[in-house]
Short mmCIF file of C-alpha atoms and ligand atoms in Angstrom, two decimals:
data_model
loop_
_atom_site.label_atom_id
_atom_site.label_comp_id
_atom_site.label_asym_id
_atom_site.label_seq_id
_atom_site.Cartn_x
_atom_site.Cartn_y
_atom_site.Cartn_z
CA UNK A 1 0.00 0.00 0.00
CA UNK A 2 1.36 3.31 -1.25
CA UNK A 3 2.28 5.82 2.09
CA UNK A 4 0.95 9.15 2.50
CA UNK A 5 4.28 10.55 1.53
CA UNK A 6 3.88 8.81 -2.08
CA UNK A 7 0.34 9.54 -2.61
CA UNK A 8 1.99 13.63 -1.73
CA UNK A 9 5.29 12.99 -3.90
CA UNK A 10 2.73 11.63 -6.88
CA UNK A 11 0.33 14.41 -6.41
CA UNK A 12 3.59 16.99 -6.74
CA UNK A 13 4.20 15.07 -9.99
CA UNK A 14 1.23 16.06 -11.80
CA UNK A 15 1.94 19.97 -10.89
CA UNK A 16 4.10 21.53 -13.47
CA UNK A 17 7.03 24.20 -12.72
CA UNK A 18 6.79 27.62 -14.20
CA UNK A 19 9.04 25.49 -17.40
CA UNK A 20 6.70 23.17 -17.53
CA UNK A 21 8.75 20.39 -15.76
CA UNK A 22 7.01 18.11 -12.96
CA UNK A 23 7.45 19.71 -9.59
CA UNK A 24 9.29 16.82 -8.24
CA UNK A 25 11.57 16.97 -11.31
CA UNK A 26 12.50 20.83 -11.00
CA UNK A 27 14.94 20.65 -8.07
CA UNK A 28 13.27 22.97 -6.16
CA UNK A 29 11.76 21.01 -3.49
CA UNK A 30 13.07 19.99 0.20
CA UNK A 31 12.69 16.97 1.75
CA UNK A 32 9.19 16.38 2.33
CA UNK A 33 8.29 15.35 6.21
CA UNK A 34 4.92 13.77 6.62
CA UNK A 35 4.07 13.46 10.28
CA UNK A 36 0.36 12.50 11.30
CA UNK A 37 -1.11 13.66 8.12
CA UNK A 38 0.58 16.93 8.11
CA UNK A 39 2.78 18.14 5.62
CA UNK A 40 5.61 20.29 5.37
CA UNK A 41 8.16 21.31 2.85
CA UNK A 42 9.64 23.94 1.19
CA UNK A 43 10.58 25.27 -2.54
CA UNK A 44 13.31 27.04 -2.92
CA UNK A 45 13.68 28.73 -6.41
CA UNK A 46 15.61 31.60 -7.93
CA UNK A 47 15.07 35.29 -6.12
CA UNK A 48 14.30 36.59 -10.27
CA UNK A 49 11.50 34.22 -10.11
CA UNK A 50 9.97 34.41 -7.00
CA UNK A 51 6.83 35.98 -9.06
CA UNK A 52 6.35 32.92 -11.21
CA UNK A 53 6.25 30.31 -8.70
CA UNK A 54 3.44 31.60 -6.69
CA UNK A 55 0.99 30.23 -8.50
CA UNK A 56 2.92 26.97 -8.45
CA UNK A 57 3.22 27.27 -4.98
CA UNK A 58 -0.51 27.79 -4.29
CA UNK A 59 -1.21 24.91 -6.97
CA UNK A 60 0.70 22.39 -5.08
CA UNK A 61 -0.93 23.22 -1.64
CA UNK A 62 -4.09 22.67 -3.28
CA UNK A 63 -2.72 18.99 -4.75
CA UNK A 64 -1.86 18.02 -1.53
CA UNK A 65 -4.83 19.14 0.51
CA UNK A 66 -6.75 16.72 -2.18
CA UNK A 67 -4.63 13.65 -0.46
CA UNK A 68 -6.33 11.12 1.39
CA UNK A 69 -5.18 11.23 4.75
CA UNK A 70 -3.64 14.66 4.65
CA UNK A 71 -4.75 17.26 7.14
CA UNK A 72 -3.28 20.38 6.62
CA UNK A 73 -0.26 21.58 4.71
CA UNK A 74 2.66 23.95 5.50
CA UNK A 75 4.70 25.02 2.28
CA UNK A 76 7.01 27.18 2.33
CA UNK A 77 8.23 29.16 -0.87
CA UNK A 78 11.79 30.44 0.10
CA UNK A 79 14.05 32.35 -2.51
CA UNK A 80 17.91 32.01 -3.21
CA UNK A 81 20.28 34.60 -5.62
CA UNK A 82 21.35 33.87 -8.35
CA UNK A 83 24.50 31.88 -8.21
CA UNK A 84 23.69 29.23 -5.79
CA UNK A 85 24.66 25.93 -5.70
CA UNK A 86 22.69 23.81 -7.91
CA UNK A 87 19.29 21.88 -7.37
CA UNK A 88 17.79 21.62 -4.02
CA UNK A 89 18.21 18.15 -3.76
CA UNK A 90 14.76 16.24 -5.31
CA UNK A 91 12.53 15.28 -2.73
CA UNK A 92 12.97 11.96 -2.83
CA UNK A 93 16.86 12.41 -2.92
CA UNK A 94 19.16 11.86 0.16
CA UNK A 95 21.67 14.48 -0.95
CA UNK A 96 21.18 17.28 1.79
CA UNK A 97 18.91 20.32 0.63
CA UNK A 98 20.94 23.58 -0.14
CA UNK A 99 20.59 26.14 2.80
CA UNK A 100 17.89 28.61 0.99
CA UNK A 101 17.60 32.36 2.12
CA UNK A 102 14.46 33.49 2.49
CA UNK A 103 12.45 36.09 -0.08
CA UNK A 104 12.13 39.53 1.52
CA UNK A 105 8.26 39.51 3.10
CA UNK A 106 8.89 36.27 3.95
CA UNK A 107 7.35 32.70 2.16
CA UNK A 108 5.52 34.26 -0.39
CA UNK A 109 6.06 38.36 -1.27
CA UNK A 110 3.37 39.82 0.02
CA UNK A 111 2.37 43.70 0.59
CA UNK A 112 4.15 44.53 -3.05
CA UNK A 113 7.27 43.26 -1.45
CA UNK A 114 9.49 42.85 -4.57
CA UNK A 115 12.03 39.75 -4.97
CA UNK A 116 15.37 40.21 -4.47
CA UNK A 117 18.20 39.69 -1.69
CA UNK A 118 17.52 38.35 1.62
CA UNK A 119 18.34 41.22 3.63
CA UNK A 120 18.81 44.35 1.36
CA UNK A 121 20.14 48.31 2.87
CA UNK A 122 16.69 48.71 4.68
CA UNK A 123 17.34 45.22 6.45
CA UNK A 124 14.19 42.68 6.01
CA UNK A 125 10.39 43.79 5.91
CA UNK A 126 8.91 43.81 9.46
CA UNK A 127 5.59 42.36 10.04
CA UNK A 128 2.58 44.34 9.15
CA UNK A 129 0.86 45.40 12.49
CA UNK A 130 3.78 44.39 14.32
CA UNK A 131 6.25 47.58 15.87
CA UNK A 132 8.81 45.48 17.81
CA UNK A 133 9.89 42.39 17.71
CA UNK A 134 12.39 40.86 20.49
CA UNK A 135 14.49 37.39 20.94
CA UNK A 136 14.41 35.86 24.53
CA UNK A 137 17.58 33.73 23.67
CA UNK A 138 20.53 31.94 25.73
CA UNK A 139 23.37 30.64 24.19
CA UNK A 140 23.02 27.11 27.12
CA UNK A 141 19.49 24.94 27.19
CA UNK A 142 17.71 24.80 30.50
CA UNK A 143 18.56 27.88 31.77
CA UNK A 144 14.97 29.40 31.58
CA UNK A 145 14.14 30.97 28.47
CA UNK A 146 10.85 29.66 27.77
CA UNK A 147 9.57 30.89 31.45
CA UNK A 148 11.53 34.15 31.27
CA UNK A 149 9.49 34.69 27.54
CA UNK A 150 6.24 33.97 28.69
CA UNK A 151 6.50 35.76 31.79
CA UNK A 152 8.33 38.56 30.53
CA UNK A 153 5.07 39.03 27.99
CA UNK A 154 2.74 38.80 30.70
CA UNK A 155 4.79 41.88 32.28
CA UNK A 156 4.92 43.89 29.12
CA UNK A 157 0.83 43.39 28.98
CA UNK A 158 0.21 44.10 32.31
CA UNK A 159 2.06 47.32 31.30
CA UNK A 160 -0.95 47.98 29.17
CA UNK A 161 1.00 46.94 25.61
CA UNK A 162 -0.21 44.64 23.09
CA UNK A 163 1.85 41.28 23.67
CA UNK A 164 2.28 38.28 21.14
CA UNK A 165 4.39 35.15 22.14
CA UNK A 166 5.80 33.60 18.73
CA UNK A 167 7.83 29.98 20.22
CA UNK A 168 10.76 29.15 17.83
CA UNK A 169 11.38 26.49 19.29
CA UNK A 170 10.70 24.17 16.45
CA UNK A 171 12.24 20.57 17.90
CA UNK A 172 11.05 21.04 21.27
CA UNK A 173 8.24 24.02 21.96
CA UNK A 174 7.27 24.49 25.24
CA UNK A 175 4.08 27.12 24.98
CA UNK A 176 1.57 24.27 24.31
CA UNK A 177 2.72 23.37 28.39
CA UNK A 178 3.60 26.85 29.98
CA UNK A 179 0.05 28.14 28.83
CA UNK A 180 -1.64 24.80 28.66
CA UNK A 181 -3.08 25.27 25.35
CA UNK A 182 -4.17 22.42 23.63
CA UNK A 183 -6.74 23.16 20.93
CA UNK A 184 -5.02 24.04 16.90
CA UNK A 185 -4.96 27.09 15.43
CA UNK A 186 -7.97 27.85 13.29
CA UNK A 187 -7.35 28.87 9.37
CA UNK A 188 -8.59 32.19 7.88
CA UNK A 189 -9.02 32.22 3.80
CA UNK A 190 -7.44 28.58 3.70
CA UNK A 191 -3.98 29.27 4.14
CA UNK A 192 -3.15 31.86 6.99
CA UNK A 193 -3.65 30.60 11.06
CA UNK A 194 -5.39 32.50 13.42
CA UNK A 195 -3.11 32.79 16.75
CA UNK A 196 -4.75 31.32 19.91
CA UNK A 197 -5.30 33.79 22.56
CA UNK A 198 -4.43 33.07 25.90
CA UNK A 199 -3.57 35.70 29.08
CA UNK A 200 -5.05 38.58 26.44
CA UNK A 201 -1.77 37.45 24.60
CA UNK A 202 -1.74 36.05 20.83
CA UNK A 203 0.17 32.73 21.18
CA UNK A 204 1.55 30.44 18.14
CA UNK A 205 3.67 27.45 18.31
CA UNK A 206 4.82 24.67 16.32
CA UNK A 207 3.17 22.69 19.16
CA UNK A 208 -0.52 23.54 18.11
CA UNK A 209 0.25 21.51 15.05
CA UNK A 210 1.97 18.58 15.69
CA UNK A 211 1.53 16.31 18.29
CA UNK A 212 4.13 16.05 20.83
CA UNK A 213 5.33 12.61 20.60
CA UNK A 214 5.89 13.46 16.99
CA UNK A 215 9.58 12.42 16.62
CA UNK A 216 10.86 16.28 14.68
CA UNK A 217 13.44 15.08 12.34
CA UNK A 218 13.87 18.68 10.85
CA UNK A 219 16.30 19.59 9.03
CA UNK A 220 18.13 23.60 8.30
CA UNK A 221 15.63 24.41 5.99
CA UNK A 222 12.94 22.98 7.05
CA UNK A 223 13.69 24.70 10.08
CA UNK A 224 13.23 27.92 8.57
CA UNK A 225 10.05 27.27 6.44
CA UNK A 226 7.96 26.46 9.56
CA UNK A 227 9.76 30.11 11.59
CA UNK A 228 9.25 32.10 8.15
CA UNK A 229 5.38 30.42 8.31
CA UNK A 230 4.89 31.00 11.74
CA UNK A 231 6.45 34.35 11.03
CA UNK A 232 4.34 35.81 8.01
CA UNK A 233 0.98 33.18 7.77
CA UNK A 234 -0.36 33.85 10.85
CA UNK A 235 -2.61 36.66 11.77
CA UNK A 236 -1.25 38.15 14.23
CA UNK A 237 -3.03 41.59 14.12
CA UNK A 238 -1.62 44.81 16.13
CA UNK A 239 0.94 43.89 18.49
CA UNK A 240 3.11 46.57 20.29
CA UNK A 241 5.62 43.80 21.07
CA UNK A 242 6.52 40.55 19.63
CA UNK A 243 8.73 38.29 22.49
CA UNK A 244 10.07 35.24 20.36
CA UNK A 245 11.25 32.69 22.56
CA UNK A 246 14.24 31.00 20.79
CA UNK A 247 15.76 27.69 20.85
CA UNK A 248 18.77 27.21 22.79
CA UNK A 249 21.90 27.78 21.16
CA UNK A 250 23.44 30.10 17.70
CA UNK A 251 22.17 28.04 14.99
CA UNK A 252 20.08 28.01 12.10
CA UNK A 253 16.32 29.66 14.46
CA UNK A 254 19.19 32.17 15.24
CA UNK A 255 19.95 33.29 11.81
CA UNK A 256 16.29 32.48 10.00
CA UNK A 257 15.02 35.35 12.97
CA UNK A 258 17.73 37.71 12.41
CA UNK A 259 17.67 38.06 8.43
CA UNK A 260 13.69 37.60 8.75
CA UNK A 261 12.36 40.23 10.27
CA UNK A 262 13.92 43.22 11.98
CA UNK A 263 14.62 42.40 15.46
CA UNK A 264 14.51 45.12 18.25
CA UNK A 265 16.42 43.26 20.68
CA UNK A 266 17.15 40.29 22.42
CA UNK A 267 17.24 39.34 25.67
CA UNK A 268 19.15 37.06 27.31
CA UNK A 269 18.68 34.75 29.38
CA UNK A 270 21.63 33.11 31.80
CA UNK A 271 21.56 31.23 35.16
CA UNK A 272 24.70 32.74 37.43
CA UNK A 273 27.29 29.80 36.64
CA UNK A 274 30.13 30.33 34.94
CA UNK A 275 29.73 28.10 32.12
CA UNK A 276 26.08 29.33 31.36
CA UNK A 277 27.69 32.61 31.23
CA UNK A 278 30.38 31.21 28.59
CA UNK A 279 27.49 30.57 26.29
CA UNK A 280 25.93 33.75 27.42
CA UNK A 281 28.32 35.64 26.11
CA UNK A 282 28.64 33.58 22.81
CA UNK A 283 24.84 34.32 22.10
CA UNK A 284 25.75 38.15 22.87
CA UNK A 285 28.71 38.21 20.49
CA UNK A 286 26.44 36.04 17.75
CA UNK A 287 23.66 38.86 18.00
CA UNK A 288 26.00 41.02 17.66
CA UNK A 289 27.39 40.22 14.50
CA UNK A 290 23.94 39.89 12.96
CA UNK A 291 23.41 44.11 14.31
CA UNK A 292 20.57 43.06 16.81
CA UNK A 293 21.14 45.18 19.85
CA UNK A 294 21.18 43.46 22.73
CA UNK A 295 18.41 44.58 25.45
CA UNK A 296 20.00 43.29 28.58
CA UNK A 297 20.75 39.96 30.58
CA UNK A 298 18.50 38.22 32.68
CA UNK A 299 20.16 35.95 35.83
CA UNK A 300 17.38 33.14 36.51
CA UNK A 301 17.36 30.71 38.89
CA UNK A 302 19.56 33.38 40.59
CA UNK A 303 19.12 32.69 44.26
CA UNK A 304 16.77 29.92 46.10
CA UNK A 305 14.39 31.09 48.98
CA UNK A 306 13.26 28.07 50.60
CA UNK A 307 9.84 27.66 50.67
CA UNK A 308 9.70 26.27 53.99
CA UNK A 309 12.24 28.62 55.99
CA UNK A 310 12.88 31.42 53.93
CA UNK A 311 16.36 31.06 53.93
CA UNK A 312 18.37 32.36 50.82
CA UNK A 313 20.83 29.84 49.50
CA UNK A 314 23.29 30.58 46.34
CA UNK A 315 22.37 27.24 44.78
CA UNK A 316 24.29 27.86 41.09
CA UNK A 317 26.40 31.41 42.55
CA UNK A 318 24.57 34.82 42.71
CA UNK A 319 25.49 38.24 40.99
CA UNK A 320 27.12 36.32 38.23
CA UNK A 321 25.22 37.80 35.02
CA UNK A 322 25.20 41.16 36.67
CA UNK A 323 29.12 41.36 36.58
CA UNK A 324 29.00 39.70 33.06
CA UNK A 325 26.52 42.15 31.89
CA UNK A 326 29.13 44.95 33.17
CA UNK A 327 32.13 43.29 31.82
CA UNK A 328 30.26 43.21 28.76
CA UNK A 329 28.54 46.31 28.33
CA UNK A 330 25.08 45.23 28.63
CA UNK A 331 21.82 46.39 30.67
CA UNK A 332 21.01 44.20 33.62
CA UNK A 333 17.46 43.64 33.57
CA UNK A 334 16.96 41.67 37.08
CA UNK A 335 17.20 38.62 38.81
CA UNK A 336 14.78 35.83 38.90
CA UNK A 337 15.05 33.68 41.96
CA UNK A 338 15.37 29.96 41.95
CA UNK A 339 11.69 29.25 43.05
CA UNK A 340 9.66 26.21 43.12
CA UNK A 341 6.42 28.51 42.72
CA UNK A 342 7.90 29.67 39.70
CA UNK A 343 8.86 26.05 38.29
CA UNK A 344 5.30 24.46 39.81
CA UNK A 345 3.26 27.23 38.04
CA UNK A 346 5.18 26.73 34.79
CA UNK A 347 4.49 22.93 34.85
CA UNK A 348 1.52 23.56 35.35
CA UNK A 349 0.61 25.79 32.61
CA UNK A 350 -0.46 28.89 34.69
CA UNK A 351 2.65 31.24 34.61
CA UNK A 352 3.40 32.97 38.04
CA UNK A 353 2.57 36.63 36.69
CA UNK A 354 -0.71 35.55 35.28
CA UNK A 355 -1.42 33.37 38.29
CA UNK A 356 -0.23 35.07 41.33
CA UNK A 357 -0.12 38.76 39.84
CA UNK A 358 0.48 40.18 43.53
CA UNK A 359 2.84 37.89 44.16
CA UNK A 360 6.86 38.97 44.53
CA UNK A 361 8.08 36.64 41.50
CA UNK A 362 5.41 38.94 39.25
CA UNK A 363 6.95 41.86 40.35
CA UNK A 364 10.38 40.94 39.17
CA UNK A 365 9.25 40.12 35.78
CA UNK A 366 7.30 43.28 36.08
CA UNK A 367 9.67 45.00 36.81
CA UNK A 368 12.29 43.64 33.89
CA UNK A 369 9.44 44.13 31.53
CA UNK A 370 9.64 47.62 32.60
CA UNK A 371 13.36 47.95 31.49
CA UNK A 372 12.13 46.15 28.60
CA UNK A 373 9.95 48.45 27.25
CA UNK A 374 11.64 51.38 28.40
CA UNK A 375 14.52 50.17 25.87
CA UNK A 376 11.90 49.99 23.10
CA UNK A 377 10.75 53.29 23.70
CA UNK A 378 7.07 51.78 23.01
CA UNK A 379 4.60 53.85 24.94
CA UNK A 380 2.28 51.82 27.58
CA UNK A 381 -1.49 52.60 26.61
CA UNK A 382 -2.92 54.51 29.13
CA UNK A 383 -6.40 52.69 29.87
CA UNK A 384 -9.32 53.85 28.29
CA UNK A 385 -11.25 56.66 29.73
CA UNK A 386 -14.70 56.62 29.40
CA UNK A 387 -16.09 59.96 29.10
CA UNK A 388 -20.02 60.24 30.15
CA UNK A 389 -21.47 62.99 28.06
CA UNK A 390 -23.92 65.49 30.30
N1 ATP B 401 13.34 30.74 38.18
C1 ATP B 401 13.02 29.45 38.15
N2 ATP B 401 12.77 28.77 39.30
C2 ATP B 401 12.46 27.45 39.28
N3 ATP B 401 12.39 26.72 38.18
C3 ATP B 401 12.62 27.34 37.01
C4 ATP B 401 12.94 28.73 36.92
N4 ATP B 401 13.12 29.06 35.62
C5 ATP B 401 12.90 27.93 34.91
N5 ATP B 401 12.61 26.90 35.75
C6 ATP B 401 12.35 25.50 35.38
O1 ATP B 401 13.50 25.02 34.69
C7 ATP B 401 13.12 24.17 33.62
C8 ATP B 401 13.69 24.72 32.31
O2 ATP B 401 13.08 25.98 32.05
P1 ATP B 401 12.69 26.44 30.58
O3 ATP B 401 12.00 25.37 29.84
O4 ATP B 401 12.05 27.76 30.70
O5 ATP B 401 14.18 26.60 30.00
P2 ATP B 401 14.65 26.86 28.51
O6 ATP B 401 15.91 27.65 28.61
O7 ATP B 401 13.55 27.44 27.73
O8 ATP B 401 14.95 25.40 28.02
P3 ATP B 401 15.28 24.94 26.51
O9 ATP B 401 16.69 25.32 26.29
O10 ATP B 401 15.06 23.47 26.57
O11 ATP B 401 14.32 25.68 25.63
C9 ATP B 401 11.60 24.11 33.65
O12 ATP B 401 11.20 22.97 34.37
C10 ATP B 401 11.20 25.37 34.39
O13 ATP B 401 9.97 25.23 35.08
MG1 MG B 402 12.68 26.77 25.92
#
């Protein structure tokens, strides 16, 4: 019995490239990944003819939705200059796809966005609707990023701003869990996701998709079709502030986020021992080099208050980002303590500043969101006054 996958790979066959060649015959297409009858792949074709291949695009979205046994469909079309390296590698190959760079606007040009280089003078287009954008990033896993993001948005709404979460973290997203959110994304005109709200926040994830015991054997590019998706398919309306929380590490999320839209800042996240702060410092210098300014570090898990006692302990050190952050030049946003409220709430999928707003672990992010902002130089809305005419 033929698998999904070659029911999709002959349904690409009968779609023709802008030549007239079968689609899985142009050497255009990524590996295709077929998880639970969901698809995703991308096409990458020359920048010159971005234009061409939208129709093709749309054509072989359709051809796949018409599958039995396929659910939804994520394509991604993703432009390279002129002068590449040859063919992407057919689907069906096991030669590894070439690394595309993504068409300014994102997947498809949209908003008159015309082809061309990845990132030109102006940098890449922003999001429509969307004034800042910022990277909650660390260079070590585990250190907190994910709770730091999600907390750190709840702060910047309870400043009275317009907060979106975006999770990048493609292989293992942890929104679904922090916010407990467990029903998918609806789709507006077919092809675009709505976000789902949660906290007065607009949340997407990789995680509303797939299943979590899905085993996420992505590769580089694919990688980067589901962030420039995620990025530029969803609706994500007026935000004041985007908080992205990254992936751990400098790799491919890393770059996809920095040439893809114009990031404010990032933020980063370290707990106070010395080799966290080693990688630290390496996602610092890899910001850097990409021009994203960095807002400031965060020390989590910085010192434990027992629950019990109240005694402080210095569990991993104390003070150790804020001497890095000198060192380096860098704001010091604050210092989350090592709390098992915090870690219990998380697991739980009601984040401390949502759940326990009075509470002193709210105020710190509060607070940091404060510095945040104050960085952005995005005003706080002033609540609405209701005027009662005599
Ligand atoms: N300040 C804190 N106090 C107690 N537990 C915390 C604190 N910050 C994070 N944790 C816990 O540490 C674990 C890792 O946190 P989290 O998932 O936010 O890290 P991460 O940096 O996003 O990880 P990854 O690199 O895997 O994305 C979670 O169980 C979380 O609840
Ligand atoms: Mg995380």
């Amino acid at each position: 019995m033929a698998s999904v996958k070659d029911d999709v790979l002959a349904a690409l066959a009968k779609v023709a490239s802008p030549e007239g060649k079968r689609l899985t015959d142009s050497g255009t297409l990524s590996d295709i990944v077929v998880t639970d009858g969901k698809v995703f792949f991308s096409i990458t074709v020359d920048a010159a003819q971005v234009k061409q291949w939208e129709g093709v695009h749309e054509r072989a979205e359709a051809a796949i939705r018409a599958v039995p046994g396929v659910h939804s469909v994520m394509v991604a079309l993703t432009a390279e200059r002129v002068g590449g390296a040859g063919g992407a590698g057919g689907a069906a190959s096991a030669a590894p796809p070439r690394r595309p760079q993504m068409a300014p606007g994102g997947a498809r040009p949209r908003d008159g966005a015309a082809p061309g280089p990845a990132q030109g003078p102006a940098g890449p287009a922003g999001i429509p609707g969307v004034a800042a954008i910022i990277a909650v990033a660390s260079g070590k896993g585990g250190v907190g990023k994910s709770t730091v993001a999600v907390n750190l948005a709840l702060g910047l709404r309870d400043l009275g701003l317009k907060v979106g979460i975006l999770d990048a973290d493609i292989y293992g997203p942890s929104m679904p869990k922090l916010l407990a959110i467990r029903e998918r994304p609806q789709t507006v005109g077919g092809t675009r996701l709505k976000p789902i709200m949660r906290h007065g926040m607009a949340v997407m994830s990789i995680g509303f998709l797939v299943e979590e015991e899905t085993p996420m054997i992505w590769r580089g590019p694919m990688v980067m079709s589901a962030l420039t998706q995620m990025l530029r398919e969803v609706e994500w309306g007026t935000l004041d502030v985007m908080v992205v929380d990254m992936p751990p590490g400098t790799g491919d999320a890393q770059l996809t986020m920095a040439q893809q839209v114009p990031l404010k800042g990032a933020v980063i996240v370290s707990t106070p021992q010395d080799l966290a702060l080693i990688d630290a410092r390496r996602g610092i210098a890899m910001f850097r080099r990409v021009n994203v300014p960095v807002i400031g570090i965060v020390e989590n898990m910085s010192t434990f208050i027992c629950p019990h006692c109240g005694t402080r302990s210095d569990i991993f050190g104390h003070g150790g980002a804020r001497r890095e952050a000198e060192r380096l030049g860098v704001p010091f946003l604050g210092e989350v303590p090592l709390a098992i409220d915090i870690r219990e709430k998380s697991d739980a999928g009601a984040p401390v500043v949502a759940t326990e707003p009075d509470g002193p672990h709210a105020k710190i992010f509060r607070d940091i969101a404060a510095r945040v902002r104050d960085s952005l130089q995005v005003e706080s809305r002033p609540a609405p006054k209701i005027v009662i005419e005599a």
